[in-house]
Amino acid sequence: MILEDPVLASRFLTLMTLTFHVIYATIGVGVPLLIIIAHWLGIRKNDEHYILMARRWSKGYLVTVAVGVVTGTIIGLQLSLLWPNFMELAGQIIALPLFMETFAFFFEAIFLGIYAYTWDRFADQRKHLLLLIPVAIGGGMSAFFITIVNSFMNSPAGFDMVNGQLVNADPIAAMFNPAMVTKVFHVVVTAYMAAAFVLASIAAFQLLKGSKHPYHKKALYLTMKIGLIFSIATAVNGDFSGKYLAAYQPEKLAAAEWHFETEGYAPLLMYGVLDENQEVKYSIKIPFALSILAHGNPSAEVIGLNEFSEEETPPLIIHYFFDSMVTIGVFMILLSFVYWIGIKRGWAFIKSKGFRWIIVLGGPLSLLAIEFGWWMAEVGRQPWILRGIMTVDQAATTSDYVHVMILLFGLLYIILGVGTIVVLRRIFKQNPIEAELKRIEQGADPS
Amino acid sequence: MSLEILGISVLWTFLFGYVIIGSIDYGAGFFNAYSIITGREHILSKVIQRYLSPVWEITNVFFVFFFVGIVGFFPQTAYYIGTIFLVPGSIGLILLAIRGSYYAFETYGSKGHKGYAFLYGLTGLLIPAALSTVLAISEGGFVFIEDGNPVLDYWALFTSPLSWSIVILSIVAVLYISAVFLTWYANQTGDDEATKLMRRYALIWALPLIVTAGGIVYELRFHNPEHYERLVDLWWVFGLSFLLWALTVWFIWKRKNYGTAVWLLFGQFALAFYAYGISHYPYLLYPHLTIHEGFTNRAMAISLVVVFILGLALLLPSLYLVLKLFLFNKNYVRGTKEQKE
């Protein structure tokens, strides 16, 4: 089996863990903000529906957070188990944000626990809402610190290598590396965007299934509006990311764009296939767009892949990852924009079945875009684990049992994934919004 | 105090925190499952679940703290332990994942599925067993350097009486710590039947605890004489720890001062745990890695310590809030409908 090579096996296991964890991490970072907004709207408008929205979202959120916690623990320890040489080196310089992340997470876990178990303990709802703010801050800070570690892997800074030894370590400079700002912003903003569209997708699905309850309409409108704001923010940030890549990781940008010759007035190629002469066929060509993306100037020269040796060229498949990510992002901006305008102007078709199905699709698509983004970021850094300093071959464990662990963890992720879906479905199926509202009218506490 | 001593003390304290909180949690899961098997769930489940619900994620963070911290302060452990701990570490992780997520699935989702409870109870014993093997490995004799890479001799580890003693101690300690704590907690809730049952469990596991702990010291004499010598030098600390154990058992036996018994229990484990840690000094992994060789650079060490202090300033008040709201709130503990605040 090809995975008996510890390097390939370690890469594959890391890919599996991250791909699975990212779904939960994204929801974990994004959803608290939406719960806060709903809870706050409920208090301000004195509208029971929004309060219930916060309550129901937080119920689902508790389940996903649990899986996020355990998969986060897994990736945290797997970094050392699978990439011991990397962690030995990186631990000397980038352990600080990792350490901070555990504090941020601790903070989040504590307040989430309190929030979840104190729904009926406060006469003043605003006090209860206050508990959510540390949850959202903790979640955001976790993403902030972990993304700093990842940005450091892409653009190491804050130290010197002398004869294979790390010297002059400056942990603060390592944290504020060149990739940090664009990357952190990208991760946090897309988490809010994806979380909003996932919740929108659920609301649209309920409406499709025949519920006419205003609760779902309010939820859909709120989440689509929030999604629109954050998807626009993502696009703006994407532009900065392009400029960062051009300046610091030109090989990644060139591989993502299949840009081989260094040239000015560079067009942006979307999709297409590569023939044996490295000619791009059947692609959609947007003139000057790559030069604008890279340098903000249609005539600017963009470094091509031919400038790099073959060993240092990232796999060309990241072109498709990049294009798919961008396509979904743009599609979601358009979708939420049309919906928003449609509501304002009273267009009938946005309430049609077809349109609602597209919104349902938007949730999974947004998560898929997040996956494409991470695959692009991680595969696009190959062959490096720490760009320019250590390759994945040098970093991986020498243990012979990684391929067995792939099977075990694979099984685990299937069980956890299926478990999440089953449990979430059961929670909300047994307890539809109509029934919950009825109980409240009769004076009982919501479950 | 040098920075490496400070670093290892911080980490050791976190590990101690994990051992105590984790043991209460793991043991509670086991007793819960056991009470279902023996048809006594009506006695225990309520008490245990009220305690468990708000704290499991906090428990988990102590563990994460430890392994992130040790890579920060002693990056070389990532290289040694990372390479050799792959299999036991992964098994521990998988069990932790099953336990954590299924707990959440059951609590927030569907209630009362027995399969979950059994799995939960079983993992509560298997996790300490898997994770405690790292303590056996750290005693040396199981790791060899081959082509410049550390390799774990699984057979030697699996057949060593020392590693089995450590595994058994970890399980017995989980049951004992948890039983003593839950005796007090059940008593707080005013639930006499649960108190009686937990008291019995505490007494049952008290003697095996001391016997297995003594067994490890005995095994160590042959396995790692150097460490044994240093351990014997600290005999008086272990003696004090033994005294606290005897007092705990006395109070529980006499059915009084359960609260004091819990504090004595913490004291007993703290003394033994730190004495063991001090005697292990300066080795992280006999004989390959000491805390001096493996220590990170000065800038990183200082920044970690600063962050640690700032972090504690943030966390201690939050933890206090949790304890105040749940563990020490009479209304919550008793499960009565509380006054709105």
PDB file of N, CA and C in Angstrom, chain A residues 63 65-66 69 73 76-77 80-81 84-85 87-88 92-96 99-100 102-103 105-106 110 114 117 120-121 123 169 171 398-399 401 405 408-409 415-416 419-420 423 426-427 445, chain B residues 53 56-58 60-61 64-65 67 71-72 75-76 78-79 82-83 86 90 94 98 101-102 104-105 108 110 149 154 296-297 299-300 303-304 307 311 315 322 325-326 329 337 340-341:
ATOM      1  N   VAL A  63     -23.904  20.702  20.107  1.00  0.00           N
ATOM      2  CA  VAL A  63     -23.531  19.401  19.556  1.00  0.00           C
ATOM      3  C   VAL A  63     -22.305  19.542  18.650  1.00  0.00           C
ATOM      4  N   VAL A  65     -20.128  21.915  18.605  1.00  0.00           N
ATOM      5  CA  VAL A  65     -18.961  22.357  19.360  1.00  0.00           C
ATOM      6  C   VAL A  65     -18.270  21.169  20.028  1.00  0.00           C
ATOM      7  N   ALA A  66     -19.068  20.229  20.516  1.00  0.00           N
ATOM      8  CA  ALA A  66     -18.458  19.068  21.164  1.00  0.00           C
ATOM      9  C   ALA A  66     -17.559  18.320  20.191  1.00  0.00           C
ATOM     10  N   VAL A  69     -14.494  20.305  19.564  1.00  0.00           N
ATOM     11  CA  VAL A  69     -13.533  20.212  20.664  1.00  0.00           C
ATOM     12  C   VAL A  69     -12.681  18.958  20.522  1.00  0.00           C
ATOM     13  N   THR A  73      -8.759  18.755  19.617  1.00  0.00           N
ATOM     14  CA  THR A  73      -7.780  18.090  20.476  1.00  0.00           C
ATOM     15  C   THR A  73      -6.948  17.118  19.640  1.00  0.00           C
ATOM     16  N   GLY A  76      -4.469  18.940  17.461  1.00  0.00           N
ATOM     17  CA  GLY A  76      -3.437  19.527  18.309  1.00  0.00           C
ATOM     18  C   GLY A  76      -2.353  18.532  18.677  1.00  0.00           C
ATOM     19  N   LEU A  77      -2.771  17.333  19.057  1.00  0.00           N
ATOM     20  CA  LEU A  77      -1.775  16.328  19.433  1.00  0.00           C
ATOM     21  C   LEU A  77      -1.161  15.666  18.203  1.00  0.00           C
ATOM     22  N   SER A  80       2.144  16.915  16.846  1.00  0.00           N
ATOM     23  CA  SER A  80       3.367  16.363  17.428  1.00  0.00           C
ATOM     24  C   SER A  80       3.574  14.904  17.047  1.00  0.00           C
ATOM     25  N   LEU A  81       2.477  14.150  16.959  1.00  0.00           N
ATOM     26  CA  LEU A  81       2.613  12.722  16.678  1.00  0.00           C
ATOM     27  C   LEU A  81       3.047  12.466  15.240  1.00  0.00           C
ATOM     28  N   PRO A  84       6.813  15.308  14.200  1.00  0.00           N
ATOM     29  CA  PRO A  84       7.635  15.603  15.385  1.00  0.00           C
ATOM     30  C   PRO A  84       8.810  16.549  15.081  1.00  0.00           C
ATOM     31  N   ASN A  85       9.415  16.379  13.918  1.00  0.00           N
ATOM     32  CA  ASN A  85      10.572  17.251  13.629  1.00  0.00           C
ATOM     33  C   ASN A  85      10.141  18.692  13.407  1.00  0.00           C
ATOM     34  N   MET A  87       7.459  20.082  14.795  1.00  0.00           N
ATOM     35  CA  MET A  87       7.059  20.686  16.069  1.00  0.00           C
ATOM     36  C   MET A  87       8.275  20.976  16.942  1.00  0.00           C
ATOM     37  N   GLU A  88       9.324  20.176  16.799  1.00  0.00           N
ATOM     38  CA  GLU A  88      10.523  20.451  17.571  1.00  0.00           C
ATOM     39  C   GLU A  88      11.114  21.799  17.151  1.00  0.00           C
ATOM     40  N   GLN A  92       9.906  26.072  19.059  1.00  0.00           N
ATOM     41  CA  GLN A  92      10.821  27.072  19.612  1.00  0.00           C
ATOM     42  C   GLN A  92      10.421  28.493  19.245  1.00  0.00           C
ATOM     43  N   ILE A  93       9.536  28.638  18.272  1.00  0.00           N
ATOM     44  CA  ILE A  93       9.285  29.989  17.777  1.00  0.00           C
ATOM     45  C   ILE A  93       7.790  30.314  17.645  1.00  0.00           C
ATOM     46  N   ILE A  94       6.952  29.292  17.459  1.00  0.00           N
ATOM     47  CA  ILE A  94       5.537  29.601  17.222  1.00  0.00           C
ATOM     48  C   ILE A  94       4.630  28.945  18.272  1.00  0.00           C
ATOM     49  N   ALA A  95       5.260  28.469  19.381  1.00  0.00           N
ATOM     50  CA  ALA A  95       4.446  27.850  20.438  1.00  0.00           C
ATOM     51  C   ALA A  95       3.568  28.871  21.148  1.00  0.00           C
ATOM     52  N   LEU A  96       3.949  30.136  21.071  1.00  0.00           N
ATOM     53  CA  LEU A  96       3.216  31.160  21.822  1.00  0.00           C
ATOM     54  C   LEU A  96       1.744  31.265  21.418  1.00  0.00           C
ATOM     55  N   PHE A  99      -0.212  28.269  22.524  1.00  0.00           N
ATOM     56  CA  PHE A  99      -0.479  28.327  23.952  1.00  0.00           C
ATOM     57  C   PHE A  99      -1.639  29.291  24.224  1.00  0.00           C
ATOM     58  N   MET A 100      -1.603  30.442  23.548  1.00  0.00           N
ATOM     59  CA  MET A 100      -2.685  31.429  23.717  1.00  0.00           C
ATOM     60  C   MET A 100      -4.014  30.849  23.267  1.00  0.00           C
ATOM     61  N   THR A 102      -5.090  27.865  23.532  1.00  0.00           N
ATOM     62  CA  THR A 102      -5.730  27.026  24.546  1.00  0.00           C
ATOM     63  C   THR A 102      -6.442  27.896  25.587  1.00  0.00           C
ATOM     64  N   PHE A 103      -5.848  29.040  25.901  1.00  0.00           N
ATOM     65  CA  PHE A 103      -6.512  29.945  26.842  1.00  0.00           C
ATOM     66  C   PHE A 103      -7.814  30.468  26.247  1.00  0.00           C
ATOM     67  N   PHE A 105      -9.612  29.146  24.038  1.00  0.00           N
ATOM     68  CA  PHE A 105     -10.579  28.073  23.969  1.00  0.00           C
ATOM     69  C   PHE A 105     -11.175  27.764  25.342  1.00  0.00           C
ATOM     70  N   PHE A 106     -10.321  27.784  26.351  1.00  0.00           N
ATOM     71  CA  PHE A 106     -10.735  27.548  27.722  1.00  0.00           C
ATOM     72  C   PHE A 106     -11.848  28.544  28.094  1.00  0.00           C
ATOM     73  N   ILE A 110     -15.756  27.592  29.005  1.00  0.00           N
ATOM     74  CA  ILE A 110     -16.355  27.913  30.301  1.00  0.00           C
ATOM     75  C   ILE A 110     -17.669  28.660  30.117  1.00  0.00           C
ATOM     76  N   ILE A 114     -21.716  27.740  30.806  1.00  0.00           N
ATOM     77  CA  ILE A 114     -22.622  28.525  31.649  1.00  0.00           C
ATOM     78  C   ILE A 114     -23.869  28.945  30.863  1.00  0.00           C
ATOM     79  N   TYR A 117     -26.490  26.218  30.315  1.00  0.00           N
ATOM     80  CA  TYR A 117     -27.224  25.677  31.460  1.00  0.00           C
ATOM     81  C   TYR A 117     -27.945  26.741  32.281  1.00  0.00           C
ATOM     82  N   ASP A 120     -32.848  29.618  32.018  1.00  0.00           N
ATOM     83  CA  ASP A 120     -34.001  30.099  32.784  1.00  0.00           C
ATOM     84  C   ASP A 120     -33.591  30.627  34.150  1.00  0.00           C
ATOM     85  N   ARG A 121     -32.331  30.982  34.237  1.00  0.00           N
ATOM     86  CA  ARG A 121     -31.876  31.394  35.559  1.00  0.00           C
ATOM     87  C   ARG A 121     -31.871  32.894  35.735  1.00  0.00           C
ATOM     88  N   ALA A 123     -33.751  36.493  35.352  1.00  0.00           N
ATOM     89  CA  ALA A 123     -35.001  37.194  35.087  1.00  0.00           C
ATOM     90  C   ALA A 123     -34.763  38.202  33.965  1.00  0.00           C
ATOM     91  N   ALA A 169      15.484  34.007  18.298  1.00  0.00           N
ATOM     92  CA  ALA A 169      14.041  33.841  18.248  1.00  0.00           C
ATOM     93  C   ALA A 169      13.318  35.066  18.807  1.00  0.00           C
ATOM     94  N   PRO A 171       9.439  35.599  19.353  1.00  0.00           N
ATOM     95  CA  PRO A 171       8.093  35.013  19.189  1.00  0.00           C
ATOM     96  C   PRO A 171       7.044  36.015  18.729  1.00  0.00           C
ATOM     97  N   THR A 398       8.887   8.940  11.768  1.00  0.00           N
ATOM     98  CA  THR A 398       9.474   7.754  11.162  1.00  0.00           C
ATOM     99  C   THR A 398       8.736   6.500  11.608  1.00  0.00           C
ATOM    100  N   SER A 399       7.667   6.690  12.369  1.00  0.00           N
ATOM    101  CA  SER A 399       6.922   5.541  12.879  1.00  0.00           C
ATOM    102  C   SER A 399       6.268   4.759  11.736  1.00  0.00           C
ATOM    103  N   TYR A 401       3.514   2.977  11.903  1.00  0.00           N
ATOM    104  CA  TYR A 401       2.122   2.582  12.121  1.00  0.00           C
ATOM    105  C   TYR A 401       1.106   3.622  11.677  1.00  0.00           C
ATOM    106  N   MET A 405      -3.254   3.986  11.742  1.00  0.00           N
ATOM    107  CA  MET A 405      -3.980   5.080  12.394  1.00  0.00           C
ATOM    108  C   MET A 405      -4.964   5.731  11.422  1.00  0.00           C
ATOM    109  N   LEU A 408      -8.109   3.809  11.675  1.00  0.00           N
ATOM    110  CA  LEU A 408      -8.826   4.050  12.929  1.00  0.00           C
ATOM    111  C   LEU A 408      -9.483   5.419  12.940  1.00  0.00           C
ATOM    112  N   PHE A 409      -8.707   6.427  12.571  1.00  0.00           N
ATOM    113  CA  PHE A 409      -9.268   7.785  12.595  1.00  0.00           C
ATOM    114  C   PHE A 409     -10.351   7.946  11.526  1.00  0.00           C
ATOM    115  N   ILE A 415     -18.005   7.824  12.127  1.00  0.00           N
ATOM    116  CA  ILE A 415     -18.947   7.679  13.240  1.00  0.00           C
ATOM    117  C   ILE A 415     -19.382   9.049  13.765  1.00  0.00           C
ATOM    118  N   LEU A 416     -18.410   9.939  13.950  1.00  0.00           N
ATOM    119  CA  LEU A 416     -18.743  11.264  14.488  1.00  0.00           C
ATOM    120  C   LEU A 416     -19.613  12.049  13.520  1.00  0.00           C
ATOM    121  N   GLY A 419     -23.031  10.515  13.470  1.00  0.00           N
ATOM    122  CA  GLY A 419     -23.627  10.814  14.775  1.00  0.00           C
ATOM    123  C   GLY A 419     -24.146  12.234  14.845  1.00  0.00           C
ATOM    124  N   THR A 420     -23.356  13.185  14.367  1.00  0.00           N
ATOM    125  CA  THR A 420     -23.781  14.588  14.405  1.00  0.00           C
ATOM    126  C   THR A 420     -25.100  14.769  13.663  1.00  0.00           C
ATOM    127  N   VAL A 423     -28.086  13.020  15.443  1.00  0.00           N
ATOM    128  CA  VAL A 423     -28.502  13.695  16.676  1.00  0.00           C
ATOM    129  C   VAL A 423     -29.165  15.038  16.377  1.00  0.00           C
ATOM    130  N   ARG A 426     -32.600  14.508  15.092  1.00  0.00           N
ATOM    131  CA  ARG A 426     -33.515  14.063  16.131  1.00  0.00           C
ATOM    132  C   ARG A 426     -33.941  15.232  17.025  1.00  0.00           C
ATOM    133  N   ILE A 427     -32.972  16.067  17.403  1.00  0.00           N
ATOM    134  CA  ILE A 427     -33.290  17.194  18.285  1.00  0.00           C
ATOM    135  C   ILE A 427     -34.389  18.054  17.682  1.00  0.00           C
ATOM    136  N   ASP A 445     -41.828  26.058  30.365  1.00  0.00           N
ATOM    137  CA  ASP A 445     -40.505  26.493  29.931  1.00  0.00           C
ATOM    138  C   ASP A 445     -40.163  25.788  28.631  1.00  0.00           C
TER     139      ASP A 445
ATOM    140  N   SER B  53     -22.495  17.518  33.649  1.00  0.00           N
ATOM    141  CA  SER B  53     -22.932  18.317  32.505  1.00  0.00           C
ATOM    142  C   SER B  53     -22.074  19.534  32.220  1.00  0.00           C
ATOM    143  N   TRP B  56     -17.398  18.979  31.343  1.00  0.00           N
ATOM    144  CA  TRP B  56     -16.526  18.061  30.598  1.00  0.00           C
ATOM    145  C   TRP B  56     -15.569  18.784  29.647  1.00  0.00           C
ATOM    146  N   GLU B  57     -16.026  19.884  29.024  1.00  0.00           N
ATOM    147  CA  GLU B  57     -15.119  20.570  28.099  1.00  0.00           C
ATOM    148  C   GLU B  57     -13.960  21.216  28.838  1.00  0.00           C
ATOM    149  N   ILE B  58     -14.239  21.635  30.068  1.00  0.00           N
ATOM    150  CA  ILE B  58     -13.173  22.234  30.880  1.00  0.00           C
ATOM    151  C   ILE B  58     -12.104  21.185  31.196  1.00  0.00           C
ATOM    152  N   ASN B  60     -11.290  18.664  29.420  1.00  0.00           N
ATOM    153  CA  ASN B  60     -10.526  18.423  28.214  1.00  0.00           C
ATOM    154  C   ASN B  60      -9.448  19.479  28.000  1.00  0.00           C
ATOM    155  N   VAL B  61      -9.767  20.722  28.350  1.00  0.00           N
ATOM    156  CA  VAL B  61      -8.800  21.789  28.101  1.00  0.00           C
ATOM    157  C   VAL B  61      -7.534  21.605  28.940  1.00  0.00           C
ATOM    158  N   VAL B  64      -5.284  19.519  26.923  1.00  0.00           N
ATOM    159  CA  VAL B  64      -4.716  20.254  25.798  1.00  0.00           C
ATOM    160  C   VAL B  64      -3.622  21.207  26.290  1.00  0.00           C
ATOM    161  N   PHE B  65      -3.898  21.880  27.403  1.00  0.00           N
ATOM    162  CA  PHE B  65      -2.915  22.759  28.009  1.00  0.00           C
ATOM    163  C   PHE B  65      -1.592  22.059  28.210  1.00  0.00           C
ATOM    164  N   PHE B  67      -0.274  19.299  26.813  1.00  0.00           N
ATOM    165  CA  PHE B  67       0.571  18.902  25.689  1.00  0.00           C
ATOM    166  C   PHE B  67       0.985  20.077  24.809  1.00  0.00           C
ATOM    167  N   VAL B  71       5.199  21.183  24.527  1.00  0.00           N
ATOM    168  CA  VAL B  71       5.877  21.448  23.252  1.00  0.00           C
ATOM    169  C   VAL B  71       6.439  22.872  23.247  1.00  0.00           C
ATOM    170  N   GLY B  72       5.739  23.786  23.916  1.00  0.00           N
ATOM    171  CA  GLY B  72       6.228  25.153  23.984  1.00  0.00           C
ATOM    172  C   GLY B  72       7.481  25.275  24.829  1.00  0.00           C
ATOM    173  N   PRO B  75      10.509  21.884  23.385  1.00  0.00           N
ATOM    174  CA  PRO B  75      10.177  21.443  22.029  1.00  0.00           C
ATOM    175  C   PRO B  75      10.740  20.064  21.682  1.00  0.00           C
ATOM    176  N   GLN B  76      11.844  19.684  22.324  1.00  0.00           N
ATOM    177  CA  GLN B  76      12.411  18.375  21.964  1.00  0.00           C
ATOM    178  C   GLN B  76      11.510  17.217  22.362  1.00  0.00           C
ATOM    179  N   ALA B  78       8.521  17.051  21.653  1.00  0.00           N
ATOM    180  CA  ALA B  78       7.713  16.792  20.468  1.00  0.00           C
ATOM    181  C   ALA B  78       8.420  15.758  19.601  1.00  0.00           C
ATOM    182  N   TYR B  79       9.731  15.903  19.504  1.00  0.00           N
ATOM    183  CA  TYR B  79      10.486  14.984  18.670  1.00  0.00           C
ATOM    184  C   TYR B  79      10.498  13.577  19.268  1.00  0.00           C
ATOM    185  N   GLY B  82       6.666  12.556  20.407  1.00  0.00           N
ATOM    186  CA  GLY B  82       5.856  12.514  19.195  1.00  0.00           C
ATOM    187  C   GLY B  82       6.116  11.248  18.399  1.00  0.00           C
ATOM    188  N   THR B  83       7.387  10.903  18.244  1.00  0.00           N
ATOM    189  CA  THR B  83       7.711   9.747  17.420  1.00  0.00           C
ATOM    190  C   THR B  83       7.269   8.438  18.075  1.00  0.00           C
ATOM    191  N   LEU B  86       3.012   7.627  19.078  1.00  0.00           N
ATOM    192  CA  LEU B  86       1.974   7.637  18.040  1.00  0.00           C
ATOM    193  C   LEU B  86       0.837   6.668  18.351  1.00  0.00           C
ATOM    194  N   SER B  90      -2.588   7.938  19.850  1.00  0.00           N
ATOM    195  CA  SER B  90      -3.735   7.927  18.944  1.00  0.00           C
ATOM    196  C   SER B  90      -4.908   7.175  19.551  1.00  0.00           C
ATOM    197  N   ILE B  94      -8.585   8.716  20.196  1.00  0.00           N
ATOM    198  CA  ILE B  94      -9.826   8.173  19.643  1.00  0.00           C
ATOM    199  C   ILE B  94     -10.833   7.929  20.767  1.00  0.00           C
ATOM    200  N   ILE B  98     -14.476   9.696  21.168  1.00  0.00           N
ATOM    201  CA  ILE B  98     -15.740   8.953  21.315  1.00  0.00           C
ATOM    202  C   ILE B  98     -16.444   9.409  22.579  1.00  0.00           C
ATOM    203  N   SER B 101     -17.697  13.287  22.363  1.00  0.00           N
ATOM    204  CA  SER B 101     -18.780  13.585  21.441  1.00  0.00           C
ATOM    205  C   SER B 101     -20.036  12.793  21.814  1.00  0.00           C
ATOM    206  N   TYR B 102     -19.867  11.556  22.245  1.00  0.00           N
ATOM    207  CA  TYR B 102     -21.057  10.802  22.588  1.00  0.00           C
ATOM    208  C   TYR B 102     -21.716  11.301  23.861  1.00  0.00           C
ATOM    209  N   ALA B 104     -21.870  14.453  24.514  1.00  0.00           N
ATOM    210  CA  ALA B 104     -22.652  15.587  24.024  1.00  0.00           C
ATOM    211  C   ALA B 104     -23.879  15.102  23.266  1.00  0.00           C
ATOM    212  N   PHE B 105     -23.698  14.086  22.438  1.00  0.00           N
ATOM    213  CA  PHE B 105     -24.831  13.563  21.669  1.00  0.00           C
ATOM    214  C   PHE B 105     -25.947  13.135  22.610  1.00  0.00           C
ATOM    215  N   TYR B 108     -27.258  16.457  24.903  1.00  0.00           N
ATOM    216  CA  TYR B 108     -27.988  17.503  24.201  1.00  0.00           C
ATOM    217  C   TYR B 108     -28.986  16.910  23.225  1.00  0.00           C
ATOM    218  N   SER B 110     -30.504  12.823  22.304  1.00  0.00           N
ATOM    219  CA  SER B 110     -31.482  11.868  22.805  1.00  0.00           C
ATOM    220  C   SER B 110     -31.023  11.357  24.156  1.00  0.00           C
ATOM    221  N   ASN B 149      16.830   7.671  14.989  1.00  0.00           N
ATOM    222  CA  ASN B 149      15.442   7.969  15.349  1.00  0.00           C
ATOM    223  C   ASN B 149      15.019   7.142  16.550  1.00  0.00           C
ATOM    224  N   TYR B 154       7.550  -2.090  21.619  1.00  0.00           N
ATOM    225  CA  TYR B 154       6.195  -2.353  22.116  1.00  0.00           C
ATOM    226  C   TYR B 154       6.152  -3.601  22.988  1.00  0.00           C
ATOM    227  N   THR B 296      13.458  25.313  25.633  1.00  0.00           N
ATOM    228  CA  THR B 296      13.354  26.262  24.527  1.00  0.00           C
ATOM    229  C   THR B 296      14.240  27.488  24.787  1.00  0.00           C
ATOM    230  N   ASN B 297      14.240  28.412  23.829  1.00  0.00           N
ATOM    231  CA  ASN B 297      15.060  29.615  24.002  1.00  0.00           C
ATOM    232  C   ASN B 297      14.442  30.552  25.033  1.00  0.00           C
ATOM    233  N   ALA B 299      13.704  33.788  25.004  1.00  0.00           N
ATOM    234  CA  ALA B 299      12.629  34.700  24.597  1.00  0.00           C
ATOM    235  C   ALA B 299      11.285  33.979  24.628  1.00  0.00           C
ATOM    236  N   MET B 300      11.263  32.758  24.100  1.00  0.00           N
ATOM    237  CA  MET B 300      10.014  32.000  24.072  1.00  0.00           C
ATOM    238  C   MET B 300       9.565  31.658  25.486  1.00  0.00           C
ATOM    239  N   SER B 303       8.091  34.697  27.181  1.00  0.00           N
ATOM    240  CA  SER B 303       6.782  35.091  26.658  1.00  0.00           C
ATOM    241  C   SER B 303       5.712  34.073  27.058  1.00  0.00           C
ATOM    242  N   LEU B 304       6.084  32.781  27.125  1.00  0.00           N
ATOM    243  CA  LEU B 304       5.104  31.782  27.558  1.00  0.00           C
ATOM    244  C   LEU B 304       4.682  32.027  29.002  1.00  0.00           C
ATOM    245  N   VAL B 307       2.345  35.037  29.133  1.00  0.00           N
ATOM    246  CA  VAL B 307       1.019  34.682  28.648  1.00  0.00           C
ATOM    247  C   VAL B 307       0.291  33.814  29.669  1.00  0.00           C
ATOM    248  N   GLY B 311      -3.134  34.723  31.208  1.00  0.00           N
ATOM    249  CA  GLY B 311      -4.212  33.761  30.990  1.00  0.00           C
ATOM    250  C   GLY B 311      -4.883  33.375  32.295  1.00  0.00           C
ATOM    251  N   LEU B 315      -8.673  33.413  33.563  1.00  0.00           N
ATOM    252  CA  LEU B 315      -9.380  32.151  33.772  1.00  0.00           C
ATOM    253  C   LEU B 315      -9.867  31.943  35.194  1.00  0.00           C
ATOM    254  N   VAL B 322     -17.981  29.501  37.394  1.00  0.00           N
ATOM    255  CA  VAL B 322     -18.558  28.177  37.146  1.00  0.00           C
ATOM    256  C   VAL B 322     -18.826  27.457  38.461  1.00  0.00           C
ATOM    257  N   LEU B 325     -21.701  28.968  40.262  1.00  0.00           N
ATOM    258  CA  LEU B 325     -23.011  28.745  39.660  1.00  0.00           C
ATOM    259  C   LEU B 325     -23.458  27.295  39.755  1.00  0.00           C
ATOM    260  N   PHE B 326     -22.494  26.364  39.644  1.00  0.00           N
ATOM    261  CA  PHE B 326     -22.908  24.965  39.563  1.00  0.00           C
ATOM    262  C   PHE B 326     -22.521  24.135  40.782  1.00  0.00           C
ATOM    263  N   ASN B 329     -23.469  25.909  44.219  1.00  0.00           N
ATOM    264  CA  ASN B 329     -24.761  26.558  44.332  1.00  0.00           C
ATOM    265  C   ASN B 329     -25.751  25.557  44.897  1.00  0.00           C
ATOM    266  N   LYS B 337     -35.831  24.054  41.839  1.00  0.00           N
ATOM    267  CA  LYS B 337     -36.061  25.177  40.936  1.00  0.00           C
ATOM    268  C   LYS B 337     -35.562  26.442  41.643  1.00  0.00           C
ATOM    269  N   LYS B 340     -34.789  33.175  40.381  1.00  0.00           N
ATOM    270  CA  LYS B 340     -34.126  33.851  39.267  1.00  0.00           C
ATOM    271  C   LYS B 340     -33.248  34.971  39.797  1.00  0.00           C
ATOM    272  N   GLU B 341     -32.085  35.075  39.174  1.00  0.00           N
ATOM    273  CA  GLU B 341     -31.138  36.076  39.684  1.00  0.00           C
ATOM    274  C   GLU B 341     -31.283  37.386  38.943  1.00  0.00           C
TER     275      GLU B 341
END
